[in-house]
PDB file of C-alpha atoms in Angstrom:
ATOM      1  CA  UNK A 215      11.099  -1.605  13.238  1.00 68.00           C
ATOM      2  CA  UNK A 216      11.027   1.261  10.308  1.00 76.00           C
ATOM      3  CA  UNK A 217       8.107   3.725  11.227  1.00 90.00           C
ATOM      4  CA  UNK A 218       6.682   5.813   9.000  1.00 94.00           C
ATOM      5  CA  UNK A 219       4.432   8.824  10.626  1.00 95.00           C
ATOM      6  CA  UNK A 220       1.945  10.572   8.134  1.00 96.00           C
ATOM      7  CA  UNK A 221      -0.408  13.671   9.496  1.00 96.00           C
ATOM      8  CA  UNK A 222      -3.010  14.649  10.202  1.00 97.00           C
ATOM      9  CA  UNK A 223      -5.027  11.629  10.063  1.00 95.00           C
ATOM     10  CA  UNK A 224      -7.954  13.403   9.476  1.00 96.00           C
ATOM     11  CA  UNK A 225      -8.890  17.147   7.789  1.00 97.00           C
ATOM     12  CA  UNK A 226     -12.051  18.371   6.666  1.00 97.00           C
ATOM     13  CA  UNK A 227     -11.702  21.585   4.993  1.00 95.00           C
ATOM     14  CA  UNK A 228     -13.813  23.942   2.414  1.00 96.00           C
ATOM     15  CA  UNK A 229     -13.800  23.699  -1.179  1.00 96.00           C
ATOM     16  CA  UNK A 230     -11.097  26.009  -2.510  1.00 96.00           C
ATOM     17  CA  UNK A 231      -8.598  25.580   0.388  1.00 96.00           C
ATOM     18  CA  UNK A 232      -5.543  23.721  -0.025  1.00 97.00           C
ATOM     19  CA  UNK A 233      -4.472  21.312   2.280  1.00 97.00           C
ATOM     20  CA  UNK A 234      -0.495  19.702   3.544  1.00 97.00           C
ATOM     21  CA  UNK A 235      -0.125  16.327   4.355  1.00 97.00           C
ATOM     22  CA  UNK A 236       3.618  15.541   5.545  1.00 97.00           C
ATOM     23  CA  UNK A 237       5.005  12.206   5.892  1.00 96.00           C
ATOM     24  CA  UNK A 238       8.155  11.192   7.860  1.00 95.00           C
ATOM     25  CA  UNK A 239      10.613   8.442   8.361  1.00 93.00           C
ATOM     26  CA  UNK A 240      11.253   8.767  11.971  1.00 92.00           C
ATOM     27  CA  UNK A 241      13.978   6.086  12.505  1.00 89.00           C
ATOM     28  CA  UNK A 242      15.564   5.873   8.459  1.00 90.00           C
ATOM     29  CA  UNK A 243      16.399   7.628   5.832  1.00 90.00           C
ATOM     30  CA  UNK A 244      14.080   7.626   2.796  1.00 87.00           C
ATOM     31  CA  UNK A 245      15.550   8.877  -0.668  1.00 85.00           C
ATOM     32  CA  UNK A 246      12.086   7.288  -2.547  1.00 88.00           C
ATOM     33  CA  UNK A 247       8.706   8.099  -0.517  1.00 92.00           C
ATOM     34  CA  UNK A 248       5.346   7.311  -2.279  1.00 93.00           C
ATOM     35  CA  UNK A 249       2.077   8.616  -2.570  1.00 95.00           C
ATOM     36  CA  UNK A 250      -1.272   6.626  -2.769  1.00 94.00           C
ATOM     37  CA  UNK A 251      -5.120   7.065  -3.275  1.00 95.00           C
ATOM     38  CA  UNK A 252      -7.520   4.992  -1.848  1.00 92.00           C
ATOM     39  CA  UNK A 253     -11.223   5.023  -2.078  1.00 85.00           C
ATOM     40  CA  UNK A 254     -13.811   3.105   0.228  1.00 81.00           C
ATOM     41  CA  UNK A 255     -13.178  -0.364  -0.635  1.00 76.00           C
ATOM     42  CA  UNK A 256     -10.845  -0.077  -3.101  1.00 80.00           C
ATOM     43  CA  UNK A 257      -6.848  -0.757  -3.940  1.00 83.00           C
ATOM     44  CA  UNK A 258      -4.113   1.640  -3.660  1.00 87.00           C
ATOM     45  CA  UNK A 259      -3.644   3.641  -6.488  1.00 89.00           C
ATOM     46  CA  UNK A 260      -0.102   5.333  -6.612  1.00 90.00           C
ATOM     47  CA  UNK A 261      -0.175   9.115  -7.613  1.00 93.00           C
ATOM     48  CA  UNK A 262       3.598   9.545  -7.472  1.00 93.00           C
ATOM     49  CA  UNK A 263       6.648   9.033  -6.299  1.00 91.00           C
ATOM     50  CA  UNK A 264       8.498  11.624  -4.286  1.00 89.00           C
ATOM     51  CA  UNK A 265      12.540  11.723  -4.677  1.00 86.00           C
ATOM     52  CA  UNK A 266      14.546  14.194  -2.052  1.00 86.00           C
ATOM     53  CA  UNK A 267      16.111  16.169  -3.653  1.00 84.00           C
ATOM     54  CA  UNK A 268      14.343  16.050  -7.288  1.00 85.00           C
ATOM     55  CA  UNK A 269      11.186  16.587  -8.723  1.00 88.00           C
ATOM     56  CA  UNK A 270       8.607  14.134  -8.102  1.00 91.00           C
ATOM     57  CA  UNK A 271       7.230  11.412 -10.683  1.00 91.00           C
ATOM     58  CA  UNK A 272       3.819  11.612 -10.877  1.00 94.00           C
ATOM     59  CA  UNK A 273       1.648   8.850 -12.366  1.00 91.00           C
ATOM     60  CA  UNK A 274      -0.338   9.335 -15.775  1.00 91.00           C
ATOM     61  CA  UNK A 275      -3.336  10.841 -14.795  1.00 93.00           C
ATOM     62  CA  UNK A 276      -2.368  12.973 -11.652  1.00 94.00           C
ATOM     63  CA  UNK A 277      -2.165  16.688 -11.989  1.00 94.00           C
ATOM     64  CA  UNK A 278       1.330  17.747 -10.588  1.00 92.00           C
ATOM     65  CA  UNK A 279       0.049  21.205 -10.158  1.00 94.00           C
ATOM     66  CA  UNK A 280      -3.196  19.608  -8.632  1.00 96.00           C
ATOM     67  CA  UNK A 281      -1.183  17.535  -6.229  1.00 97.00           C
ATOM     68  CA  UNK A 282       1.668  19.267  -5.354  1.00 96.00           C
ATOM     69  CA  UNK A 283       5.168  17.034  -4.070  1.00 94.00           C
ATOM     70  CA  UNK A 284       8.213  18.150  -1.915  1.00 91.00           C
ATOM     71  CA  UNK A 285      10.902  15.741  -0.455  1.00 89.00           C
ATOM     72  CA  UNK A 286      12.995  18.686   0.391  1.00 82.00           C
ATOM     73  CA  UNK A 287      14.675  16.239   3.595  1.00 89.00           C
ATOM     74  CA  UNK A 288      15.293  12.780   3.589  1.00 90.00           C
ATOM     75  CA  UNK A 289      13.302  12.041   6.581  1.00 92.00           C
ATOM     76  CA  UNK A 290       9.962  14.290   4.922  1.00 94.00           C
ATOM     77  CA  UNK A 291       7.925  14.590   1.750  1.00 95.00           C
ATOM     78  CA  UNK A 292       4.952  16.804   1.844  1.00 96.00           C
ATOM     79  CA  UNK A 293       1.595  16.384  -0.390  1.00 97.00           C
ATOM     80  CA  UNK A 294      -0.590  19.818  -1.099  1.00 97.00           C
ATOM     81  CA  UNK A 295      -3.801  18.957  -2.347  1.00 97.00           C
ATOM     82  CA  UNK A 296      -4.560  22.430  -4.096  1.00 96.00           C
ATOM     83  CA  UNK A 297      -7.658  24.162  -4.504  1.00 96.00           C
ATOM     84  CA  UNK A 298      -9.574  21.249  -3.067  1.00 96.00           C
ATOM     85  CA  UNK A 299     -12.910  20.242  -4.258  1.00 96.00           C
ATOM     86  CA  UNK A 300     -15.505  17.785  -2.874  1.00 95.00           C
ATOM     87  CA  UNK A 301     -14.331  15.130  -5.697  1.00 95.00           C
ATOM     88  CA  UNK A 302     -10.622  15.493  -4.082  1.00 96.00           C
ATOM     89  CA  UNK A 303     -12.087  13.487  -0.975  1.00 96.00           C
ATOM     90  CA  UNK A 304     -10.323  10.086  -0.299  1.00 95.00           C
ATOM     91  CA  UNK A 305      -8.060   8.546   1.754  1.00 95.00           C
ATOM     92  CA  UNK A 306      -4.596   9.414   1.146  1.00 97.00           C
ATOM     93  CA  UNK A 307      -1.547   7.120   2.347  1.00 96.00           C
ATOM     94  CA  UNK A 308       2.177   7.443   2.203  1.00 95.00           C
ATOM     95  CA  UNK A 309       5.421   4.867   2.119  1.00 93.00           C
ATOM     96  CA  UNK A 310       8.916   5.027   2.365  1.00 92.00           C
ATOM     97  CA  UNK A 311      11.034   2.397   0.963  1.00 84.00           C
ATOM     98  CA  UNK A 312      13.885   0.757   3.253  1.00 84.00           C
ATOM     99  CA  UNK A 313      16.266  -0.723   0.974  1.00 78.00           C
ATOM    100  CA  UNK A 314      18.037  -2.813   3.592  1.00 81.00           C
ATOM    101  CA  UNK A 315      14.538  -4.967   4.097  1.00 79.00           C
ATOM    102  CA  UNK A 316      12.808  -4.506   0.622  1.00 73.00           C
ATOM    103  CA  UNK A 317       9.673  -3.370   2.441  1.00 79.00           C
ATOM    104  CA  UNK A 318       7.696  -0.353   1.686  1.00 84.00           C
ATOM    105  CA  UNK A 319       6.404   0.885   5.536  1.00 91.00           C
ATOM    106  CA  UNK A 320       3.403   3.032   5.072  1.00 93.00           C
ATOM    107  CA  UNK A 321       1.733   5.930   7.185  1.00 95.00           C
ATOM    108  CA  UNK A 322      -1.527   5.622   9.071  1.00 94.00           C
ATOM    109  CA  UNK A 323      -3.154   7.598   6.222  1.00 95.00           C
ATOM    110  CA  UNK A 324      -5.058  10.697   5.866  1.00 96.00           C
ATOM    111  CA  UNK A 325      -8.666  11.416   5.498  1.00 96.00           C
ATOM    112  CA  UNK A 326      -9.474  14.771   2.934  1.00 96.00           C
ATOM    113  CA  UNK A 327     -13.367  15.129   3.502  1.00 96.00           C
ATOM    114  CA  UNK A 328     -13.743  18.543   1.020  1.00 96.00           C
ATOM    115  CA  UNK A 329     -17.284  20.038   1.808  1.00 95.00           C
TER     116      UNK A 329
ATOM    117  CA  UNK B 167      -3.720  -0.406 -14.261  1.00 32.00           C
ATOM    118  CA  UNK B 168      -3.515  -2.601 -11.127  1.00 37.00           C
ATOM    119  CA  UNK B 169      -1.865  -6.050 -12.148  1.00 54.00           C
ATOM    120  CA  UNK B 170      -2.261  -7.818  -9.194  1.00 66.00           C
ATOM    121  CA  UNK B 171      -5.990  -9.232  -8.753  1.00 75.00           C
ATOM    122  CA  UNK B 172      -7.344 -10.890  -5.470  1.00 79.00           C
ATOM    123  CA  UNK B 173      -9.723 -13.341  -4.727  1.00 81.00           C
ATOM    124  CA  UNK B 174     -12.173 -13.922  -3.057  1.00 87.00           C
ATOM    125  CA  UNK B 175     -12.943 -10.005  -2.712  1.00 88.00           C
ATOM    126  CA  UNK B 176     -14.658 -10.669   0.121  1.00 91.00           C
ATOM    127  CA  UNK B 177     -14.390 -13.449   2.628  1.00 94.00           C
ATOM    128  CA  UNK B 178     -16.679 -14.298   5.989  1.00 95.00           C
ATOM    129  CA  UNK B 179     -15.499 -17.507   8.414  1.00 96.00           C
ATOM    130  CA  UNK B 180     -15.357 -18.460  11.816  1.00 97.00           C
ATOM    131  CA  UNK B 181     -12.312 -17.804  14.447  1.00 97.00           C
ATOM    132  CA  UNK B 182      -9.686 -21.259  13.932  1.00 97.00           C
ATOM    133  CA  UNK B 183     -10.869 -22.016  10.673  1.00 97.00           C
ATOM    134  CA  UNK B 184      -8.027 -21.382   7.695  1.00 97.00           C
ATOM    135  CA  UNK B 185      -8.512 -18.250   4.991  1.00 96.00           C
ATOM    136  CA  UNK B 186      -7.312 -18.346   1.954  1.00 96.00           C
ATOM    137  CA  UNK B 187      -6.882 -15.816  -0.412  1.00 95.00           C
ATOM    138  CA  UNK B 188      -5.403 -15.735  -3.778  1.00 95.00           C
ATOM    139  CA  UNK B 189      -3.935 -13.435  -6.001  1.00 93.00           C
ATOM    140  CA  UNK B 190      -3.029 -12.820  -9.675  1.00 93.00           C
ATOM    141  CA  UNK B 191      -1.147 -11.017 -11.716  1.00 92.00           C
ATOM    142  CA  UNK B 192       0.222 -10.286 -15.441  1.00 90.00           C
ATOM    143  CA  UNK B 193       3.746  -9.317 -15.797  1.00 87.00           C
ATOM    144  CA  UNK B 194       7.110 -11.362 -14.824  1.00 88.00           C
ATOM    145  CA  UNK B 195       7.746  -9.745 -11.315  1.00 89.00           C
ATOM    146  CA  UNK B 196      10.918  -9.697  -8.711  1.00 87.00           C
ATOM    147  CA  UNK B 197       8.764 -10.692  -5.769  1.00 88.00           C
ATOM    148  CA  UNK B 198       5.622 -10.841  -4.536  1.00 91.00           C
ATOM    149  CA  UNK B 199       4.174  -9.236  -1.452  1.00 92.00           C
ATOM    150  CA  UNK B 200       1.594  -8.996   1.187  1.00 94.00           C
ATOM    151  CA  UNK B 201       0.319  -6.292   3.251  1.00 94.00           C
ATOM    152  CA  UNK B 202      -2.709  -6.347   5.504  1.00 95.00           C
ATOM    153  CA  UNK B 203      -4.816  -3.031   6.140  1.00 93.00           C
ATOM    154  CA  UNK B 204      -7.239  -2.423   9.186  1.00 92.00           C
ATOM    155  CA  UNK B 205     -10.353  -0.362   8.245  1.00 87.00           C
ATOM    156  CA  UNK B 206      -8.550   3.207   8.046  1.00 85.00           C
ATOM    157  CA  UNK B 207      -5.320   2.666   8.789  1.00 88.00           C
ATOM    158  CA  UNK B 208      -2.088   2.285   6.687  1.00 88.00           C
ATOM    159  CA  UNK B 209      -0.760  -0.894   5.477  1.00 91.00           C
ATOM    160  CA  UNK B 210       0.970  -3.666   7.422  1.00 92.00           C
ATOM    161  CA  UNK B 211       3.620  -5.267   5.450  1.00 91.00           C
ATOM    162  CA  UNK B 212       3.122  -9.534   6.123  1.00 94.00           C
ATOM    163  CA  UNK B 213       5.366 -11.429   3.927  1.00 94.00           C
ATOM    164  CA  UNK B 214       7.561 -11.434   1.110  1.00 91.00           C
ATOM    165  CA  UNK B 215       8.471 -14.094  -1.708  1.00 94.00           C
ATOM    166  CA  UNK B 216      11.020 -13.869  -3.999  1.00 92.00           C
ATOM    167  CA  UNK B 217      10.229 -14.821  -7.770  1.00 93.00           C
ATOM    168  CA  UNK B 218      12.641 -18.033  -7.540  1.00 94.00           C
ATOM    169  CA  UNK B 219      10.983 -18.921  -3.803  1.00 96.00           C
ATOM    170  CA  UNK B 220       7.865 -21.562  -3.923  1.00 97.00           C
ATOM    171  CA  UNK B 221       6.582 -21.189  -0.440  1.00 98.00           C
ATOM    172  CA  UNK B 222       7.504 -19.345   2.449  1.00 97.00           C
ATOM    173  CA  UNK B 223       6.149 -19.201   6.450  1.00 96.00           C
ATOM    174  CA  UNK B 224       5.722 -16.944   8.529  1.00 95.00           C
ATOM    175  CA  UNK B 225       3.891 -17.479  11.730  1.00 96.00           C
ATOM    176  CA  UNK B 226       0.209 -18.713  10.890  1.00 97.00           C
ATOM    177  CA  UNK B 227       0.855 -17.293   7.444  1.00 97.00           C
ATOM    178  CA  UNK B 228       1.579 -19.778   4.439  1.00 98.00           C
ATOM    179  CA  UNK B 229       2.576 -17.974   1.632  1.00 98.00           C
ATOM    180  CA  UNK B 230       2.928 -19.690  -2.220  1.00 98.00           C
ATOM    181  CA  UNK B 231       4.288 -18.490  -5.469  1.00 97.00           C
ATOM    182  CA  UNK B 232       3.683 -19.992  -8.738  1.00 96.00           C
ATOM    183  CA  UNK B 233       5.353 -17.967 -10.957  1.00 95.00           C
ATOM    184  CA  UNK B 234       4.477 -20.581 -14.365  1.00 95.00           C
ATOM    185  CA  UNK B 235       0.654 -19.835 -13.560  1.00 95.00           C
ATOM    186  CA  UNK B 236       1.084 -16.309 -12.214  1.00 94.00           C
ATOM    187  CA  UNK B 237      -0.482 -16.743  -9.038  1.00 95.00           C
ATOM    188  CA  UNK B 238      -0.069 -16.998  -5.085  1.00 96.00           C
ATOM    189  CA  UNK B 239      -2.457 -17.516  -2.056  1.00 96.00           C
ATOM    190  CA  UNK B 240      -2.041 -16.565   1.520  1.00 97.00           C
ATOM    191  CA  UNK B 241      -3.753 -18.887   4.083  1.00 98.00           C
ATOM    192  CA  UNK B 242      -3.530 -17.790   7.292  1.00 97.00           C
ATOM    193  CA  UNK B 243      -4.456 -20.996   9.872  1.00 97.00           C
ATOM    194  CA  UNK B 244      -6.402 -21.430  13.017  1.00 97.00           C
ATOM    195  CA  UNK B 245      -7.830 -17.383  12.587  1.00 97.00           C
ATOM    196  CA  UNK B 246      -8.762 -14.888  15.211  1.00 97.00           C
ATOM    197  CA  UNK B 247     -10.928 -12.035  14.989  1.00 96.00           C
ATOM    198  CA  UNK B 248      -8.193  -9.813  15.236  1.00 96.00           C
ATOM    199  CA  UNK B 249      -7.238 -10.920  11.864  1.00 97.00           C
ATOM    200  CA  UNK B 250     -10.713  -9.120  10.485  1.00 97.00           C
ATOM    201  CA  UNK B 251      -8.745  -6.819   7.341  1.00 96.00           C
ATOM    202  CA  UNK B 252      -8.546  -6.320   4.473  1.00 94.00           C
ATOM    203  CA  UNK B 253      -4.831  -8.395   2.659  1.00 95.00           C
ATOM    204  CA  UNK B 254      -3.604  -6.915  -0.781  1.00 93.00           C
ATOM    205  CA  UNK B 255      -1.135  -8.945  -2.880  1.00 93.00           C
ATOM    206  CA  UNK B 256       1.509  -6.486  -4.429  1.00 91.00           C
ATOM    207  CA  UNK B 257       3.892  -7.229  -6.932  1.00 90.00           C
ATOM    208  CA  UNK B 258       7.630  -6.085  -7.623  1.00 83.00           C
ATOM    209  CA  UNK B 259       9.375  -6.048 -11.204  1.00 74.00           C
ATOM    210  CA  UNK B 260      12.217  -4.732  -9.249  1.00 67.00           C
ATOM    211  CA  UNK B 261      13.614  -2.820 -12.126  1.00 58.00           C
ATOM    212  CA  UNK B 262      13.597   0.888 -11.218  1.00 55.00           C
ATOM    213  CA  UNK B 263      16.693   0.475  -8.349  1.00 49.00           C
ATOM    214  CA  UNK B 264      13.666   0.934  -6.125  1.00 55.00           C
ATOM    215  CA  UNK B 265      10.637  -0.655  -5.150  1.00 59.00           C
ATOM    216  CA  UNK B 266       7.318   0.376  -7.329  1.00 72.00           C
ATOM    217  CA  UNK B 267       4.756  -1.837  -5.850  1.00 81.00           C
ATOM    218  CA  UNK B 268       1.789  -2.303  -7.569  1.00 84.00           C
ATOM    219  CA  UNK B 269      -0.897  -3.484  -5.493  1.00 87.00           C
ATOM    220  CA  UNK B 270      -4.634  -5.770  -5.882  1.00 87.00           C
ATOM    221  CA  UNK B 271      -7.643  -4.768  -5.283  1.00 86.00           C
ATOM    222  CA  UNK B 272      -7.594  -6.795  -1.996  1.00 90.00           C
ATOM    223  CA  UNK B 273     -10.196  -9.210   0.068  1.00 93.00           C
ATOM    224  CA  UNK B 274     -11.705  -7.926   2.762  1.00 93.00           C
ATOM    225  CA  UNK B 275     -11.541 -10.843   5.677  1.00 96.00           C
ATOM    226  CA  UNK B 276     -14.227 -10.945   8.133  1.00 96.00           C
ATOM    227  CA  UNK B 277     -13.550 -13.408  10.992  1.00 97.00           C
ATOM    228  CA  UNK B 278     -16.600 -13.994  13.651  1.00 96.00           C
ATOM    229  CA  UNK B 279     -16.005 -14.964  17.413  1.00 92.00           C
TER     230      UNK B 279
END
């Protein structure tokens, strides 16, 4: 099956650093990858959608300079949580759409713990 | 906002009894779907059912779509603690040539030995 490999899958860094998250297709192609918030107990909220190639489509509410989006392959998209602060903690997970299943396969997620 | 809604959010039963779990949402969709998340971890997709589909099976999952109400359940039969997750509905309006999912708030299932 599709497999979608997001890392780390845990950071802790200090307030004011800015931190990469990648996330790759290892056995597909993904023109569309997506990018989700999650907090403890909660749904998935998507911040934006990452297209290779273009600029990214970020969700009303998400700072594009704050979150920062590049699909520069069509096997990788990147987030940079900029100038982190402690409120920039959560769990952060990633998908890539496979057209020939109609099924979003998602990364293992990353935890952002900003002291 | 989130348009699809589960419930219950929370759900507690014993290994081999049935869960269910429902979900609604707002908006005329494309399909409907069903992911399953383990306590840190990314999401599993379960099951998929088209807007013109009433039911669909998978395994010990039992999926249903009533599109006039808005609504579908999971039930997953004879459970196992390995099934302890948390299950989001998500739905598709399928209109963007790709898929935006937008996904419940989930219920978190809790199956005892």
């Amino acid at each position: 099956g599709a497999v979608v490999s997001q890392h780390p899958s845990r950071v802790i860094c200090k307030s004011g650093t800015s931190v990469k998250i990648e996330c790759r297709s290892l056995d597909f192609q993904a023109t569309t990858m997506f990018w989700y918030r999650q907090f403890p107990k909660k749904s998935l909220m998507l911040m934006a959608t990452s297209n290779e190639g273009s600029k990214a489509t970020y969700e009303q509410g998400v700072e594009k300079d704050k979150f920062l989006i590049n699909h520069a392959s069509l096997t990788l998209s990147t987030l940079t949580v900029t100038s982190a602060h402690p409120e920039d903690s959560s769990f952060y997970i990633c998908s890539a759409y496979l057209q020939a299943k109609e099924k979003l396969f998602f990364g293992s997620g990353t935890q952002l713990s900003v002291l | 906002s989130q348009q699809g809604e589960e419930d219950p959010q929370a759900l507690s039963i014993q290994e081999g009894e049935n869960a269910t779990m429902n979900c609604s949402y707002k908006t005329s969709i494309n399909n409907l779907q069903w992911y399953r998340q383990n306590s840190g971890r990314g999401l599993v997709h379960l099951i998929l059912i088209r807007s013109n589909e009433r039911e669909k099976h998978s395994g010990r999952l039992r999926v249903t779509l009533d599109t006039s109400k808005k609504s579908s359940s999971l039930l997953i039969t004879a459970s196992r603690a390995a099934d302890t997750a948390s299950y989001f509905c998500a739905t598709d309006r399928g209109n963007s040539g790709y898929s935006t999912l937008t996904f419940g708030k989930g219920t978190m299932l809790l199956v005892s030995p």
